């Protein structure tokens, strides 16, 4: 669940201890997304760029039009 559900599709997949979080901006506008689930904690890594995201401190993302983010833990 996000605060931008009309623009962004977000889902989490788990397999044992591995987690993959996917954010897809399905709109032609920029999307500022805040994830609501409290159970999303820890450090995730961008699967393509390698950038690390600490979801303990911030769950807000800025996605350009038609952009996506795939994070794994």
PDB file of N, CA and C in Angstrom:
ATOM      1  N   UNK A   1       0.848  -1.191   0.000  1.00  0.00           N
ATOM      2  CA  UNK A   1       0.000   0.000   0.000  1.00  0.00           C
ATOM      3  C   UNK A   1       0.883   1.240   0.000  1.00  0.00           C
ATOM      4  N   UNK A   2       0.529   2.198  -0.859  1.00  0.00           N
ATOM      5  CA  UNK A   2       1.271   3.463  -0.922  1.00  0.00           C
ATOM      6  C   UNK A   2       0.285   4.621  -0.818  1.00  0.00           C
ATOM      7  N   UNK A   3       0.828   5.816  -0.775  1.00  0.00           N
ATOM      8  CA  UNK A   3      -0.034   6.999  -0.786  1.00  0.00           C
ATOM      9  C   UNK A   3      -0.289   7.479  -2.218  1.00  0.00           C
ATOM     10  N   UNK A   4       0.204   6.725  -3.211  1.00  0.00           N
ATOM     11  CA  UNK A   4       0.036   7.093  -4.619  1.00  0.00           C
ATOM     12  C   UNK A   4      -0.470   5.899  -5.423  1.00  0.00           C
ATOM     13  N   UNK A   5      -1.439   5.181  -4.883  1.00  0.00           N
ATOM     14  CA  UNK A   5      -1.918   3.956  -5.516  1.00  0.00           C
ATOM     15  C   UNK A   5      -2.519   4.157  -6.904  1.00  0.00           C
ATOM     16  N   UNK A   6      -2.959   5.370  -7.228  1.00  0.00           N
ATOM     17  CA  UNK A   6      -3.518   5.617  -8.558  1.00  0.00           C
ATOM     18  C   UNK A   6      -2.431   5.729  -9.611  1.00  0.00           C
ATOM     19  N   UNK A   7      -1.185   6.003  -9.196  1.00  0.00           N
ATOM     20  CA  UNK A   7      -0.062   6.137 -10.117  1.00  0.00           C
ATOM     21  C   UNK A   7       0.910   4.964 -10.037  1.00  0.00           C
ATOM     22  N   UNK A   8       1.047   4.381  -8.865  1.00  0.00           N
ATOM     23  CA  UNK A   8       2.139   3.440  -8.611  1.00  0.00           C
ATOM     24  C   UNK A   8       1.610   2.071  -8.202  1.00  0.00           C
ATOM     25  N   UNK A   9       2.167   1.048  -8.854  1.00  0.00           N
ATOM     26  CA  UNK A   9       1.914  -0.322  -8.446  1.00  0.00           C
ATOM     27  C   UNK A   9       3.114  -0.752  -7.610  1.00  0.00           C
ATOM     28  N   UNK A  10       2.864  -1.194  -6.394  1.00  0.00           N
ATOM     29  CA  UNK A  10       3.932  -1.631  -5.500  1.00  0.00           C
ATOM     30  C   UNK A  10       3.578  -3.011  -4.965  1.00  0.00           C
ATOM     31  N   UNK A  11       4.574  -3.896  -4.956  1.00  0.00           N
ATOM     32  CA  UNK A  11       4.341  -5.210  -4.363  1.00  0.00           C
ATOM     33  C   UNK A  11       5.631  -5.767  -3.787  1.00  0.00           C
ATOM     34  N   UNK A  12       5.471  -6.676  -2.841  1.00  0.00           N
ATOM     35  CA  UNK A  12       6.580  -7.319  -2.153  1.00  0.00           C
ATOM     36  C   UNK A  12       6.464  -8.819  -2.338  1.00  0.00           C
ATOM     37  N   UNK A  13       7.568  -9.457  -2.711  1.00  0.00           N
ATOM     38  CA  UNK A  13       7.622 -10.911  -2.840  1.00  0.00           C
ATOM     39  C   UNK A  13       8.645 -11.430  -1.840  1.00  0.00           C
ATOM     40  N   UNK A  14       8.301 -12.534  -1.170  1.00  0.00           N
ATOM     41  CA  UNK A  14       9.204 -13.140  -0.193  1.00  0.00           C
ATOM     42  C   UNK A  14       9.417 -14.600  -0.532  1.00  0.00           C
ATOM     43  N   UNK A  15      10.644 -15.060  -0.303  1.00  0.00           N
ATOM     44  CA  UNK A  15      10.990 -16.466  -0.469  1.00  0.00           C
ATOM     45  C   UNK A  15      12.018 -16.785   0.610  1.00  0.00           C
ATOM     46  N   UNK A  16      11.553 -17.367   1.694  1.00  0.00           N
ATOM     47  CA  UNK A  16      12.449 -17.608   2.826  1.00  0.00           C
ATOM     48  C   UNK A  16      12.859 -16.283   3.436  1.00  0.00           C
ATOM     49  N   UNK A  17      14.160 -16.025   3.488  1.00  0.00           N
ATOM     50  CA  UNK A  17      14.645 -14.770   4.063  1.00  0.00           C
ATOM     51  C   UNK A  17      14.812 -13.680   3.018  1.00  0.00           C
ATOM     52  N   UNK A  18      14.707 -14.026   1.731  1.00  0.00           N
ATOM     53  CA  UNK A  18      14.857 -13.038   0.656  1.00  0.00           C
ATOM     54  C   UNK A  18      13.556 -12.281   0.428  1.00  0.00           C
ATOM     55  N   UNK A  19      13.704 -10.986   0.156  1.00  0.00           N
ATOM     56  CA  UNK A  19      12.554 -10.133  -0.135  1.00  0.00           C
ATOM     57  C   UNK A  19      12.873  -9.285  -1.356  1.00  0.00           C
ATOM     58  N   UNK A  20      11.890  -9.087  -2.221  1.00  0.00           N
ATOM     59  CA  UNK A  20      12.027  -8.199  -3.369  1.00  0.00           C
ATOM     60  C   UNK A  20      10.843  -7.243  -3.361  1.00  0.00           C
ATOM     61  N   UNK A  21      11.149  -5.962  -3.359  1.00  0.00           N
ATOM     62  CA  UNK A  21      10.140  -4.909  -3.387  1.00  0.00           C
ATOM     63  C   UNK A  21      10.184  -4.258  -4.761  1.00  0.00           C
ATOM     64  N   UNK A  22       9.030  -4.180  -5.436  1.00  0.00           N
ATOM     65  CA  UNK A  22       8.946  -3.604  -6.779  1.00  0.00           C
ATOM     66  C   UNK A  22       8.020  -2.397  -6.741  1.00  0.00           C
ATOM     67  N   UNK A  23       8.494  -1.281  -7.290  1.00  0.00           N
ATOM     68  CA  UNK A  23       7.696  -0.057  -7.426  1.00  0.00           C
ATOM     69  C   UNK A  23       7.649   0.312  -8.896  1.00  0.00           C
ATOM     70  N   UNK A  24       6.464   0.461  -9.459  1.00  0.00           N
ATOM     71  CA  UNK A  24       6.287   0.791 -10.874  1.00  0.00           C
ATOM     72  C   UNK A  24       5.440   2.049 -10.998  1.00  0.00           C
ATOM     73  N   UNK A  25       5.997   3.099 -11.563  1.00  0.00           N
ATOM     74  CA  UNK A  25       5.221   4.307 -11.823  1.00  0.00           C
ATOM     75  C   UNK A  25       4.533   4.106 -13.167  1.00  0.00           C
ATOM     76  N   UNK A  26       3.247   3.891 -13.141  1.00  0.00           N
ATOM     77  CA  UNK A  26       2.471   3.612 -14.347  1.00  0.00           C
ATOM     78  C   UNK A  26       1.772   4.859 -14.882  1.00  0.00           C
ATOM     79  N   UNK A  27       2.426   6.005 -14.698  1.00  0.00           N
ATOM     80  CA  UNK A  27       1.808   7.251 -15.145  1.00  0.00           C
ATOM     81  C   UNK A  27       2.822   8.103 -15.905  1.00  0.00           C
ATOM     82  N   UNK A  28       2.302   9.104 -16.601  1.00  0.00           N
ATOM     83  CA  UNK A  28       3.153  10.024 -17.354  1.00  0.00           C
ATOM     84  C   UNK A  28       3.644  11.184 -16.497  1.00  0.00           C
ATOM     85  N   UNK A  29       3.333  11.149 -15.202  1.00  0.00           N
ATOM     86  CA  UNK A  29       3.784  12.196 -14.282  1.00  0.00           C
ATOM     87  C   UNK A  29       4.718  11.656 -13.222  1.00  0.00           C
ATOM     88  N   UNK A  30       5.464  12.551 -12.629  1.00  0.00           N
ATOM     89  CA  UNK A  30       6.355  12.181 -11.535  1.00  0.00           C
ATOM     90  C   UNK A  30       5.532  11.712 -10.348  1.00  0.00           C
ATOM     91  N   UNK A  31       6.029  10.715  -9.626  1.00  0.00           N
ATOM     92  CA  UNK A  31       5.302  10.180  -8.475  1.00  0.00           C
ATOM     93  C   UNK A  31       6.190  10.226  -7.238  1.00  0.00           C
ATOM     94  N   UNK A  32       5.706  10.892  -6.214  1.00  0.00           N
ATOM     95  CA  UNK A  32       6.347  10.871  -4.905  1.00  0.00           C
ATOM     96  C   UNK A  32       5.593   9.848  -4.082  1.00  0.00           C
ATOM     97  N   UNK A  33       6.263   8.765  -3.738  1.00  0.00           N
ATOM     98  CA  UNK A  33       5.617   7.610  -3.134  1.00  0.00           C
ATOM     99  C   UNK A  33       6.102   7.402  -1.708  1.00  0.00           C
ATOM    100  N   UNK A  34       5.165   7.229  -0.797  1.00  0.00           N
ATOM    101  CA  UNK A  34       5.492   6.830   0.569  1.00  0.00           C
ATOM    102  C   UNK A  34       4.831   5.489   0.826  1.00  0.00           C
ATOM    103  N   UNK A  35       5.643   4.506   1.198  1.00  0.00           N
ATOM    104  CA  UNK A  35       5.132   3.174   1.512  1.00  0.00           C
ATOM    105  C   UNK A  35       4.565   3.177   2.917  1.00  0.00           C
ATOM    106  N   UNK A  36       3.414   2.548   3.090  1.00  0.00           N
ATOM    107  CA  UNK A  36       2.737   2.560   4.377  1.00  0.00           C
ATOM    108  C   UNK A  36       3.035   1.374   5.295  1.00  0.00           C
ATOM    109  N   UNK A  37       3.347   0.193   4.786  1.00  0.00           N
ATOM    110  CA  UNK A  37       3.494  -0.961   5.676  1.00  0.00           C
ATOM    111  C   UNK A  37       4.616  -0.795   6.704  1.00  0.00           C
ATOM    112  N   UNK A  38       4.290  -1.084   7.943  1.00  0.00           N
ATOM    113  CA  UNK A  38       5.279  -1.002   9.017  1.00  0.00           C
ATOM    114  C   UNK A  38       6.211  -2.203   9.011  1.00  0.00           C
ATOM    115  N   UNK A  39       5.826  -3.286   8.336  1.00  0.00           N
ATOM    116  CA  UNK A  39       6.663  -4.484   8.338  1.00  0.00           C
ATOM    117  C   UNK A  39       7.817  -4.408   7.332  1.00  0.00           C
ATOM    118  N   UNK A  40       7.876  -3.348   6.514  1.00  0.00           N
ATOM    119  CA  UNK A  40       8.998  -3.164   5.596  1.00  0.00           C
ATOM    120  C   UNK A  40      10.137  -2.486   6.335  1.00  0.00           C
ATOM    121  N   UNK A  41      11.067  -3.284   6.811  1.00  0.00           N
ATOM    122  CA  UNK A  41      12.193  -2.765   7.569  1.00  0.00           C
ATOM    123  C   UNK A  41      13.482  -3.334   7.031  1.00  0.00           C
ATOM    124  N   UNK A  42      14.567  -2.664   7.303  1.00  0.00           N
ATOM    125  CA  UNK A  42      15.875  -3.149   6.914  1.00  0.00           C
ATOM    126  C   UNK A  42      16.450  -2.397   5.737  1.00  0.00           C
ATOM    127  N   UNK A  43      17.599  -2.863   5.286  1.00  0.00           N
ATOM    128  CA  UNK A  43      18.292  -2.249   4.161  1.00  0.00           C
ATOM    129  C   UNK A  43      18.036  -3.059   2.897  1.00  0.00           C
ATOM    130  N   UNK A  44      17.537  -2.382   1.888  1.00  0.00           N
ATOM    131  CA  UNK A  44      17.293  -2.982   0.588  1.00  0.00           C
ATOM    132  C   UNK A  44      18.298  -2.410  -0.404  1.00  0.00           C
ATOM    133  N   UNK A  45      18.594  -3.148  -1.469  1.00  0.00           N
ATOM    134  CA  UNK A  45      19.544  -2.731  -2.486  1.00  0.00           C
ATOM    135  C   UNK A  45      18.852  -2.708  -3.840  1.00  0.00           C
ATOM    136  N   UNK A  46      19.089  -1.645  -4.601  1.00  0.00           N
ATOM    137  CA  UNK A  46      18.566  -1.565  -5.965  1.00  0.00           C
ATOM    138  C   UNK A  46      19.190  -2.706  -6.767  1.00  0.00           C
ATOM    139  N   UNK A  47      18.372  -3.564  -7.325  1.00  0.00           N
ATOM    140  CA  UNK A  47      18.851  -4.755  -8.017  1.00  0.00           C
ATOM    141  C   UNK A  47      19.670  -4.427  -9.266  1.00  0.00           C
ATOM    142  N   UNK A  48      19.518  -3.237  -9.825  1.00  0.00           N
ATOM    143  CA  UNK A  48      20.215  -2.887 -11.052  1.00  0.00           C
ATOM    144  C   UNK A  48      21.345  -1.884 -10.827  1.00  0.00           C
ATOM    145  N   UNK A  49      21.140  -0.895  -9.965  1.00  0.00           N
ATOM    146  CA  UNK A  49      22.140   0.153  -9.740  1.00  0.00           C
ATOM    147  C   UNK A  49      23.026  -0.104  -8.527  1.00  0.00           C
ATOM    148  N   UNK A  50      22.562  -0.957  -7.607  1.00  0.00           N
ATOM    149  CA  UNK A  50      23.342  -1.253  -6.413  1.00  0.00           C
ATOM    150  C   UNK A  50      23.184  -0.252  -5.279  1.00  0.00           C
ATOM    151  N   UNK A  51      22.397   0.791  -5.481  1.00  0.00           N
ATOM    152  CA  UNK A  51      22.162   1.796  -4.445  1.00  0.00           C
ATOM    153  C   UNK A  51      21.441   1.175  -3.260  1.00  0.00           C
ATOM    154  N   UNK A  52      21.858   1.543  -2.053  1.00  0.00           N
ATOM    155  CA  UNK A  52      21.217   1.000  -0.852  1.00  0.00           C
ATOM    156  C   UNK A  52      20.172   1.966  -0.312  1.00  0.00           C
ATOM    157  N   UNK A  53      19.080   1.397   0.192  1.00  0.00           N
ATOM    158  CA  UNK A  53      17.980   2.165   0.775  1.00  0.00           C
ATOM    159  C   UNK A  53      17.691   1.611   2.161  1.00  0.00           C
ATOM    160  N   UNK A  54      17.746   2.476   3.167  1.00  0.00           N
ATOM    161  CA  UNK A  54      17.443   2.075   4.544  1.00  0.00           C
ATOM    162  C   UNK A  54      15.965   2.360   4.807  1.00  0.00           C
ATOM    163  N   UNK A  55      15.140   1.322   4.779  1.00  0.00           N
ATOM    164  CA  UNK A  55      13.710   1.513   4.981  1.00  0.00           C
ATOM    165  C   UNK A  55      13.340   1.670   6.445  1.00  0.00           C
ATOM    166  N   UNK A  56      14.316   1.563   7.348  1.00  0.00           N
ATOM    167  CA  UNK A  56      14.065   1.854   8.757  1.00  0.00           C
ATOM    168  C   UNK A  56      13.895   3.350   8.964  1.00  0.00           C
ATOM    169  N   UNK A  57      14.589   4.163   8.148  1.00  0.00           N
ATOM    170  CA  UNK A  57      14.554   5.608   8.343  1.00  0.00           C
ATOM    171  C   UNK A  57      13.636   6.332   7.361  1.00  0.00           C
ATOM    172  N   UNK A  58      13.495   5.805   6.140  1.00  0.00           N
ATOM    173  CA  UNK A  58      12.645   6.480   5.148  1.00  0.00           C
ATOM    174  C   UNK A  58      12.012   5.463   4.216  1.00  0.00           C
ATOM    175  N   UNK A  59      10.746   5.664   3.932  1.00  0.00           N
ATOM    176  CA  UNK A  59      10.018   4.817   2.985  1.00  0.00           C
ATOM    177  C   UNK A  59       9.421   5.674   1.874  1.00  0.00           C
ATOM    178  N   UNK A  60      10.114   6.765   1.538  1.00  0.00           N
ATOM    179  CA  UNK A  60       9.640   7.687   0.516  1.00  0.00           C
ATOM    180  C   UNK A  60      10.556   7.616  -0.699  1.00  0.00           C
ATOM    181  N   UNK A  61       9.951   7.524  -1.884  1.00  0.00           N
ATOM    182  CA  UNK A  61      10.695   7.423  -3.128  1.00  0.00           C
ATOM    183  C   UNK A  61      10.131   8.419  -4.128  1.00  0.00           C
ATOM    184  N   UNK A  62      10.986   8.915  -5.004  1.00  0.00           N
ATOM    185  CA  UNK A  62      10.583   9.829  -6.059  1.00  0.00           C
ATOM    186  C   UNK A  62      10.824   9.110  -7.380  1.00  0.00           C
ATOM    187  N   UNK A  63       9.752   8.784  -8.085  1.00  0.00           N
ATOM    188  CA  UNK A  63       9.857   8.048  -9.343  1.00  0.00           C
ATOM    189  C   UNK A  63       9.503   8.945 -10.524  1.00  0.00           C
ATOM    190  N   UNK A  64      10.374   8.968 -11.508  1.00  0.00           N
ATOM    191  CA  UNK A  64      10.104   9.722 -12.734  1.00  0.00           C
ATOM    192  C   UNK A  64       8.976   9.031 -13.501  1.00  0.00           C
ATOM    193  N   UNK A  65       8.382   9.719 -14.496  1.00  0.00           N
ATOM    194  CA  UNK A  65       7.319   9.098 -15.292  1.00  0.00           C
ATOM    195  C   UNK A  65       7.772   7.763 -15.886  1.00  0.00           C
ATOM    196  N   UNK A  66       6.959   6.749 -15.758  1.00  0.00           N
ATOM    197  CA  UNK A  66       7.163   5.409 -16.300  1.00  0.00           C
ATOM    198  C   UNK A  66       8.379   4.693 -15.696  1.00  0.00           C
ATOM    199  N   UNK A  67       8.912   5.199 -14.597  1.00  0.00           N
ATOM    200  CA  UNK A  67      10.112   4.612 -13.979  1.00  0.00           C
ATOM    201  C   UNK A  67       9.740   3.447 -13.077  1.00  0.00           C
ATOM    202  N   UNK A  68      10.733   2.647 -12.750  1.00  0.00           N
ATOM    203  CA  UNK A  68      10.539   1.515 -11.864  1.00  0.00           C
ATOM    204  C   UNK A  68      11.719   1.398 -10.920  1.00  0.00           C
ATOM    205  N   UNK A  69      11.518   0.697  -9.834  1.00  0.00           N
ATOM    206  CA  UNK A  69      12.554   0.438  -8.847  1.00  0.00           C
ATOM    207  C   UNK A  69      12.356  -0.991  -8.347  1.00  0.00           C
ATOM    208  N   UNK A  70      13.416  -1.773  -8.404  1.00  0.00           N
ATOM    209  CA  UNK A  70      13.390  -3.149  -7.909  1.00  0.00           C
ATOM    210  C   UNK A  70      14.442  -3.242  -6.814  1.00  0.00           C
ATOM    211  N   UNK A  71      13.974  -3.497  -5.591  1.00  0.00           N
ATOM    212  CA  UNK A  71      14.867  -3.547  -4.439  1.00  0.00           C
ATOM    213  C   UNK A  71      14.879  -4.938  -3.860  1.00  0.00           C
ATOM    214  N   UNK A  72      16.068  -5.429  -3.524  1.00  0.00           N
ATOM    215  CA  UNK A  72      16.130  -6.746  -2.879  1.00  0.00           C
ATOM    216  C   UNK A  72      16.842  -6.659  -1.540  1.00  0.00           C
ATOM    217  N   UNK A  73      16.538  -7.662  -0.719  1.00  0.00           N
ATOM    218  CA  UNK A  73      17.100  -7.709   0.636  1.00  0.00           C
ATOM    219  C   UNK A  73      17.587  -9.120   0.896  1.00  0.00           C
TER     220      UNK A  73
END
